[in-house]
CSV table of C-alpha atoms in Angstrom, one decimal:
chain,number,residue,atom,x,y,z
A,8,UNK,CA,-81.7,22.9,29.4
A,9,UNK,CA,-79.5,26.4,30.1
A,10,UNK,CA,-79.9,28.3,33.0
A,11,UNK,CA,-79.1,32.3,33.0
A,12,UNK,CA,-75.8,30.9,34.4
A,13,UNK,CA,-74.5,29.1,31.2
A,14,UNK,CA,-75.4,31.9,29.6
A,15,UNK,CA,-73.4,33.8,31.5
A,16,UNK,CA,-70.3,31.6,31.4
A,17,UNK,CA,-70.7,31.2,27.3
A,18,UNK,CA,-71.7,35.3,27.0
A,19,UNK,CA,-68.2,35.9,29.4
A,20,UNK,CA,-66.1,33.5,26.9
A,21,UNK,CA,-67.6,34.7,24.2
A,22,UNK,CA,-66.5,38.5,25.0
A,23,UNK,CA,-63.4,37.3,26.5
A,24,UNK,CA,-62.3,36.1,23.1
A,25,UNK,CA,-63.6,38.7,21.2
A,26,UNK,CA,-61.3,41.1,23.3
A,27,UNK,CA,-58.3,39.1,23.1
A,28,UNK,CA,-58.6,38.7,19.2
A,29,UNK,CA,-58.9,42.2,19.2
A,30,UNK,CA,-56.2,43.4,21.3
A,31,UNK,CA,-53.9,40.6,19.1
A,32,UNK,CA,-55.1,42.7,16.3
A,33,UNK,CA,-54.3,45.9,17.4
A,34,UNK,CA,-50.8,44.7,18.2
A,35,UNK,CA,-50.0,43.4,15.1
A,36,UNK,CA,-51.4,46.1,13.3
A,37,UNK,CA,-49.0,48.7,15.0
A,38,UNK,CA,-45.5,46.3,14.2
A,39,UNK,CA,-43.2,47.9,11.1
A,40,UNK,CA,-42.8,44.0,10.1
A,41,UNK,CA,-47.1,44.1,9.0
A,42,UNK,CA,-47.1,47.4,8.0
A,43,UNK,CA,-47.5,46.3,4.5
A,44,UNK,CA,-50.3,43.8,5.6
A,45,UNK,CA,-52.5,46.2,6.8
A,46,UNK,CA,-52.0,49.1,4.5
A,47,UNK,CA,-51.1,47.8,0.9
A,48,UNK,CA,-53.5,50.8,-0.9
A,49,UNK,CA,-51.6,53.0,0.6
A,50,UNK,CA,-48.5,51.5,-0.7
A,51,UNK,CA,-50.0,51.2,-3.9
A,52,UNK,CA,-50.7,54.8,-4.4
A,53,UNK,CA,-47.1,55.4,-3.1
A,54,UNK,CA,-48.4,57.3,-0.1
A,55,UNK,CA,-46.5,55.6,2.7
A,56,UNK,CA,-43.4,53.9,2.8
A,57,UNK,CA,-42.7,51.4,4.7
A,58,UNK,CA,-41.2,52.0,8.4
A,59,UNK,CA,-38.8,49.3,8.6
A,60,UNK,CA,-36.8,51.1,6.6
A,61,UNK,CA,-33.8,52.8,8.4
A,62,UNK,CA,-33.2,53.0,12.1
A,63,UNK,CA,-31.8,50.5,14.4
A,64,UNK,CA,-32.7,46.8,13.5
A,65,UNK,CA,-34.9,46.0,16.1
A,66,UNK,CA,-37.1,49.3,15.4
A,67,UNK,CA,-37.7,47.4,11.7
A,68,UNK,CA,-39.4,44.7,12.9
A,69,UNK,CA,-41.2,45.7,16.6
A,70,UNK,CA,-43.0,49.3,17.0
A,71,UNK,CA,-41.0,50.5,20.1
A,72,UNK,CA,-43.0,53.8,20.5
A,73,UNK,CA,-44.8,53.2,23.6
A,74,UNK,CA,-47.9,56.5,23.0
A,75,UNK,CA,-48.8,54.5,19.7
A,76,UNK,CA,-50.1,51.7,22.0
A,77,UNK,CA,-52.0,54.1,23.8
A,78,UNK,CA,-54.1,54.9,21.4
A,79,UNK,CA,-54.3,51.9,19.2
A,80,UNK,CA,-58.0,51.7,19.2
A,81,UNK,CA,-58.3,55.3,17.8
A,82,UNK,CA,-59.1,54.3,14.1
A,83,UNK,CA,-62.1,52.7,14.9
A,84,UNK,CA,-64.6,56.1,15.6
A,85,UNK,CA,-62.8,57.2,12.6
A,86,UNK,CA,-63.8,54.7,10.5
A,87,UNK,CA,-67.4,54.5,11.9
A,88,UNK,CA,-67.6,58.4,11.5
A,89,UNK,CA,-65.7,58.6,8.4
A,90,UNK,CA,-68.0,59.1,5.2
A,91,UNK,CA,-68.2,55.9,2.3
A,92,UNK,CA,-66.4,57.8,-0.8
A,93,UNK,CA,-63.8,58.8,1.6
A,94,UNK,CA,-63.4,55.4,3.1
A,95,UNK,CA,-63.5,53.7,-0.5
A,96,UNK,CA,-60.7,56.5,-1.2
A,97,UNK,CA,-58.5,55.8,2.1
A,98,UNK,CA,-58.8,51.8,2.5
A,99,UNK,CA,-60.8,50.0,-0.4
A,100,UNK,CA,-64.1,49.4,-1.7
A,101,UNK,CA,-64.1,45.7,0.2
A,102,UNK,CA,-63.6,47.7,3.8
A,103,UNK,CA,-66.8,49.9,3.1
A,104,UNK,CA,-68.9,47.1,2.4
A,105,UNK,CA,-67.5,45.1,5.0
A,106,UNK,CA,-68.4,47.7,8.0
A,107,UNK,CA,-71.7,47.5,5.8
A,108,UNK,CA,-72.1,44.2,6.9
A,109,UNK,CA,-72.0,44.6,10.4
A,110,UNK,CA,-74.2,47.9,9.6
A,111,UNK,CA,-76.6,45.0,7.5
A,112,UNK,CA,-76.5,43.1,11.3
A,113,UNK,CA,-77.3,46.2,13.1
A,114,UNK,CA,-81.0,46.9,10.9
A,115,UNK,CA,-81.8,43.0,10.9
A,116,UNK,CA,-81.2,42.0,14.6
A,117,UNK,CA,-82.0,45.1,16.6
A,118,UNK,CA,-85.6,45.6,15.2
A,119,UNK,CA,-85.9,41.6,15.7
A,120,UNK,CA,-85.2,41.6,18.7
A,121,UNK,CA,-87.5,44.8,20.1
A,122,UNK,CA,-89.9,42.7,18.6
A,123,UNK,CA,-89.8,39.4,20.0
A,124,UNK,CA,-89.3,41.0,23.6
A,125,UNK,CA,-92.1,42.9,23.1
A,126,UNK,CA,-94.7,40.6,21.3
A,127,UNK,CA,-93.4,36.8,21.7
A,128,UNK,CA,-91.9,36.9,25.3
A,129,UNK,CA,-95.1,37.9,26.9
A,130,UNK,CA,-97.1,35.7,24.6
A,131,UNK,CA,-94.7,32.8,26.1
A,132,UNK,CA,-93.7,34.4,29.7
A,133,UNK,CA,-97.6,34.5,30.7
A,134,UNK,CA,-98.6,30.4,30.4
A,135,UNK,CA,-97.8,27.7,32.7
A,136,UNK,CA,-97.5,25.0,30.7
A,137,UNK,CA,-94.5,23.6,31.7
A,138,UNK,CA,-95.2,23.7,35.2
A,139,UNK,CA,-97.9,21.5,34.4
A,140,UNK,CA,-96.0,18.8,32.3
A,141,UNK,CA,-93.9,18.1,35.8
A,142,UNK,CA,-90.6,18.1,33.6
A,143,UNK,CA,-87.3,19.6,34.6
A,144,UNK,CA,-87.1,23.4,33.1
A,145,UNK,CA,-85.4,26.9,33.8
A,146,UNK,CA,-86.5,30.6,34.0
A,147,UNK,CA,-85.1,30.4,30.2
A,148,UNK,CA,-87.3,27.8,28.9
A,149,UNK,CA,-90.2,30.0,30.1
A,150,UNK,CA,-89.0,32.3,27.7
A,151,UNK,CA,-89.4,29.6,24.5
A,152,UNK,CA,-92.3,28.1,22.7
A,153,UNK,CA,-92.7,25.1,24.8
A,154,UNK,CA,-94.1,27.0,27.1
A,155,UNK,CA,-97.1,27.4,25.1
A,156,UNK,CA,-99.6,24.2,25.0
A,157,UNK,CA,-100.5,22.5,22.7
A,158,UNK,CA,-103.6,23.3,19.9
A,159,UNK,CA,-103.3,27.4,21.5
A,160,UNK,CA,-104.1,30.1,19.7
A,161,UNK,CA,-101.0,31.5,20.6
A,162,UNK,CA,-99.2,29.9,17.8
A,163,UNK,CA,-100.5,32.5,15.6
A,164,UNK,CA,-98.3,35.4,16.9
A,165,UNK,CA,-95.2,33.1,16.4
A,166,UNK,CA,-96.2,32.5,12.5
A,167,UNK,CA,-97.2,35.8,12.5
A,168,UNK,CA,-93.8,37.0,13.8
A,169,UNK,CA,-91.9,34.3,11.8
A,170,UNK,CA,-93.3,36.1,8.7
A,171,UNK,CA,-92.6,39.8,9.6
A,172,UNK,CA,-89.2,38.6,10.8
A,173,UNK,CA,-88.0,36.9,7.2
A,174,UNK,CA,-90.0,40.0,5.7
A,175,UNK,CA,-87.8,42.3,7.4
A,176,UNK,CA,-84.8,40.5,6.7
A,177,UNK,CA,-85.6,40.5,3.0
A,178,UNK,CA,-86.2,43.8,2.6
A,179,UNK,CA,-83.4,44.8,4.2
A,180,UNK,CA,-80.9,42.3,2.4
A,181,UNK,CA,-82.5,43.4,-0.8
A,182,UNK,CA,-81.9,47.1,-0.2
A,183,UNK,CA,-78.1,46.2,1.0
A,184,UNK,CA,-77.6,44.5,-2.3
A,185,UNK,CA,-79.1,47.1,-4.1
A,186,UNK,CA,-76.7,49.8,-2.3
A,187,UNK,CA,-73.2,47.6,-2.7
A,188,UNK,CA,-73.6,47.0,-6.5
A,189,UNK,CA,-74.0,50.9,-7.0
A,190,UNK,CA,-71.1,51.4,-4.7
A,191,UNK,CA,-69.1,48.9,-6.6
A,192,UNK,CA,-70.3,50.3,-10.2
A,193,UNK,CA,-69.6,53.8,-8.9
A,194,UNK,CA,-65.9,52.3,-8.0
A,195,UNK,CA,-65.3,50.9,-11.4
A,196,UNK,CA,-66.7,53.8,-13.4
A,197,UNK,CA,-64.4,56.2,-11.2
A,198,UNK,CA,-60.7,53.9,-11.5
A,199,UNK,CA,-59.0,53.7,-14.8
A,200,UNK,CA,-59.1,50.7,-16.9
A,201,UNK,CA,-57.6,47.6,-16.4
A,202,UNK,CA,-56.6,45.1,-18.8
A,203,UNK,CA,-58.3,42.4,-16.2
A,204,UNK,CA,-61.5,43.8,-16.7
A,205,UNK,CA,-61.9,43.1,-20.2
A,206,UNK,CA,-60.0,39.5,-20.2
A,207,UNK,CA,-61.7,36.5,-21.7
A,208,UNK,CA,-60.3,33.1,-20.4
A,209,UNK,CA,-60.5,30.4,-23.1
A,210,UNK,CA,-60.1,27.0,-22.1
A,211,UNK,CA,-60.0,23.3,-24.0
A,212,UNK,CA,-58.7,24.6,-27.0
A,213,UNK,CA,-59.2,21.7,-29.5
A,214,UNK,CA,-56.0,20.4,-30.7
A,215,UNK,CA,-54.9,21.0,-34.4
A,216,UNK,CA,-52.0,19.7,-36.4
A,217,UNK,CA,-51.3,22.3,-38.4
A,218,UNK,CA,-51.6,25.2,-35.8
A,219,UNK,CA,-50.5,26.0,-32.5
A,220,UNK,CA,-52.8,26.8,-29.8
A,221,UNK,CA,-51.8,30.8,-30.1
A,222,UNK,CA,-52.7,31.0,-34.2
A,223,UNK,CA,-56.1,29.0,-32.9
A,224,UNK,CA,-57.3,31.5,-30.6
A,225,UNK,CA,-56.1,34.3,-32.6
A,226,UNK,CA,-57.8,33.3,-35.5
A,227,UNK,CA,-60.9,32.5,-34.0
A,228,UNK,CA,-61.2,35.9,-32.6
A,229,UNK,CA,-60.1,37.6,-35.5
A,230,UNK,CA,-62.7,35.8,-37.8
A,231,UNK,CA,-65.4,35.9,-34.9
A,232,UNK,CA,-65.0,39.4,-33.1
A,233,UNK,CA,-62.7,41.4,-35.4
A,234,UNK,CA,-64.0,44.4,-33.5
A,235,UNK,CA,-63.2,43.5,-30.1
A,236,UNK,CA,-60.1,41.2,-30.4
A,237,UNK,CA,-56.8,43.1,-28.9
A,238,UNK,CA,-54.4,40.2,-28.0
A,239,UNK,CA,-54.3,36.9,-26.5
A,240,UNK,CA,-51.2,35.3,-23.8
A,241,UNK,CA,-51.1,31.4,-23.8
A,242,UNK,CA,-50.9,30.2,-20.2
A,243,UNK,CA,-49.4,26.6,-19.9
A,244,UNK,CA,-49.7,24.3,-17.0
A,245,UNK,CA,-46.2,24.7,-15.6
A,246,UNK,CA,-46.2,21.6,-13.5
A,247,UNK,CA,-44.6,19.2,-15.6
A,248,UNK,CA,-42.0,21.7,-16.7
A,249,UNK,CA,-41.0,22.6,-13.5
A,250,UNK,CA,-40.7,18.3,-12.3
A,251,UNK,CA,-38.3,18.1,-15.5
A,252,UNK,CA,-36.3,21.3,-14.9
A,253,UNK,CA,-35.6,19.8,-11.5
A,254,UNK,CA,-34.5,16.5,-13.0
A,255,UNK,CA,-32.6,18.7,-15.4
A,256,UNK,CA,-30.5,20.3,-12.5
A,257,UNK,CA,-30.2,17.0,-10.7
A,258,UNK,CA,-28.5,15.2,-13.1
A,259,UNK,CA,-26.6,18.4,-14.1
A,260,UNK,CA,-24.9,17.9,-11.2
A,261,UNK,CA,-24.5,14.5,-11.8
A,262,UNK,CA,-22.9,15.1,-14.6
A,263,UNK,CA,-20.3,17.5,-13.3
A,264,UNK,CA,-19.6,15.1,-10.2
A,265,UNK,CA,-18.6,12.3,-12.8
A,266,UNK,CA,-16.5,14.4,-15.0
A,267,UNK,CA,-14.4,15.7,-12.3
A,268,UNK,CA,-14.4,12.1,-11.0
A,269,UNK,CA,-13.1,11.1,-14.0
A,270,UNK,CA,-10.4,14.1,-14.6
A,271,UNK,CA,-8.3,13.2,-10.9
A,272,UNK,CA,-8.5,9.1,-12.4
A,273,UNK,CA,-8.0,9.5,-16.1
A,274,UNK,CA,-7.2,5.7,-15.7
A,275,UNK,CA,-10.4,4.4,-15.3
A,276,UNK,CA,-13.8,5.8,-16.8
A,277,UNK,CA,-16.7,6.3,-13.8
A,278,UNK,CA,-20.0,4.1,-14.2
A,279,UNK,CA,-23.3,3.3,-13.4
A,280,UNK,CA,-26.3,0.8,-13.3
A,281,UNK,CA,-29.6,2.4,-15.0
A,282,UNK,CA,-31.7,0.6,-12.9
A,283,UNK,CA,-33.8,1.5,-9.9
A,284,UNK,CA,-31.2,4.0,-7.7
A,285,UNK,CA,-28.7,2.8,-9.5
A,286,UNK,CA,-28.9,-0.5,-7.8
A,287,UNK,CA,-30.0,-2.7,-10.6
A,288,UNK,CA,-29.3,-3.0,-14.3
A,289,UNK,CA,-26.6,-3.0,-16.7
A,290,UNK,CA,-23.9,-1.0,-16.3
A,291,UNK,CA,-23.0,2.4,-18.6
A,292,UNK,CA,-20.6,5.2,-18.9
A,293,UNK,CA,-21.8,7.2,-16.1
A,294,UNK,CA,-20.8,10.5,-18.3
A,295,UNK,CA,-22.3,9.3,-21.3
A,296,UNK,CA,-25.4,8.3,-19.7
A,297,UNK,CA,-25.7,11.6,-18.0
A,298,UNK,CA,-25.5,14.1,-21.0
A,299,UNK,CA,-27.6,11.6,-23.2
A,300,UNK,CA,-30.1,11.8,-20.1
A,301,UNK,CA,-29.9,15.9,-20.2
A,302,UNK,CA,-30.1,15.8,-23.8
A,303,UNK,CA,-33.5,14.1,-23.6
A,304,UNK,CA,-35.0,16.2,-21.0
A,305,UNK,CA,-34.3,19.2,-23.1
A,306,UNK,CA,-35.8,18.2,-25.7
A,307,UNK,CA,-38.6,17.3,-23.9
């Protein structure tokens, strides 16, 4: 059961955080160490350069300039104000539709709402039936369905409303949608092409003895789509390579601590047990066993 006072308390959290999120924002946002974060179009079109560049060393990585803080909220009329090419054009295609979103919120929720204060708060503010079931309840339940008994015709303005309300929020959705992919068709007529968007991943690539997985795809494309076919790139799982360059470079230097073992004590030849770390096993030439060891890894 919540009263208008837990509301309260989770409404004053609620905001509280909000703020505090945003003010950590806005902080961030103004340090020369983020600037890249924030503003990487801008980089991109070689626009602004980066201001932890120069200056004393502390100035690279905190924003010193105390009137900047002053105004840090400043971008956000702009950007509300500011019209969609020119916001596509300043900051992205993916910050235009996301200050869509919140406009999406805006035409779902606030007609909503009008509504249900208008038509289902009355419909449930105006019965008794709580009172009359003797159980515990707040001002706030008065303002919910169980406040209307049981078998009333009331009922019908909540499926009534529970239609116009997913209605609404279709339409709107559907007109959204229909809005973002001509904004994002618009954006990808306007830039200039880009290798990515005309990529075709290919994957499990049947083996074949007598070609490699390059002459495969090549000649399946050129056989299959002569007209479209450009070039292909192999991509390998790297994994495994990079495990047995590391065991490569281990016992590299393995290898070298063993050879200049051996060159101060010409006397007596350095060994090694080939068992598990070295504990167990027969013994070897620890320099023979190392470069036959490297010797294997490269070829593998």
């Amino acid at each position: 059961m919540a009263t208008i006072e837990d509301i309260g308390v989770s409404a004053a959290i609620n905001i509280l955080s909000a703020v505090i999120f945003l003010l950590a924002f806005a902080f961030l946002r103004l340090q020369p160490i983020n600037d890249r974060v924030y503003f990487p179009k801008w980089y991109l079109k070689g626009s602004r350069q980066s201001p932890s560049h120069g200056g004393a060393f502390v100035r690279k990585f905190v924003n010193l300039d105390m009137r900047s803080y002053l105004k840090f909220l400043s971008w956000m009329p702009a950007a509300l104000q500011m019209p969609e090419d020119e916001l596509i054009s300043h900051a992205g295609l993916d910050s235009a539709v996301y200050l869509r979103i919140y406009l999406t919120g805006l035409k779902i929720f606030v007609p909503i709402t009008i509504l249900a204060f208008l038509v289902l708060v009355p419909v449930n503010w105006t019965n008794d039936t709580l009172e009359g079931l003797k159980v515990e309840h707040s001002d706030i339940d008065k303002l919910s369905i169980s406040n209307i008994p049981f078998g009333s015709k009331r009922f019908i303005a909540h499926l009534t409303m529970a239609y116009v309300f997913t209605f609404w929020t279709c339409y709107v959705l559907l007109r959204e949608y229909e809005i973002v992919a001509t904004m994002r068709l618009r954006f990808l007529a306007s830039e200039k092409r880009r290798p990515d968007q005309f990529t075709v991943l290919v994957r499990n690539i049947p083996p074949d003895p007598d070609e490699s997985i390059g002459e495969l795809a090549e000649h399946f494309f050129l056989v299959n789509h002569p007209d479209h076919y450009l070039t292909h790139q192999v991509v390998y799982n790297a994994n495994k390579l990079a495990k047995l360059v590391k065991e490569k470079k281990k016992m590299q230097n393995w290898l070298d601590y063993y050879q200049l073992k051996y060159e101060r004590n010409t006397s007596k030849r350095p060994t090694v047990k080939t068992g598990f770390l070295g504990c167990f096993g027969s013994k070897v030439d620890a320099v023979e066993h190392c470069a036959s060891e490297i010797e294997r890894i490269e070829k593998e």
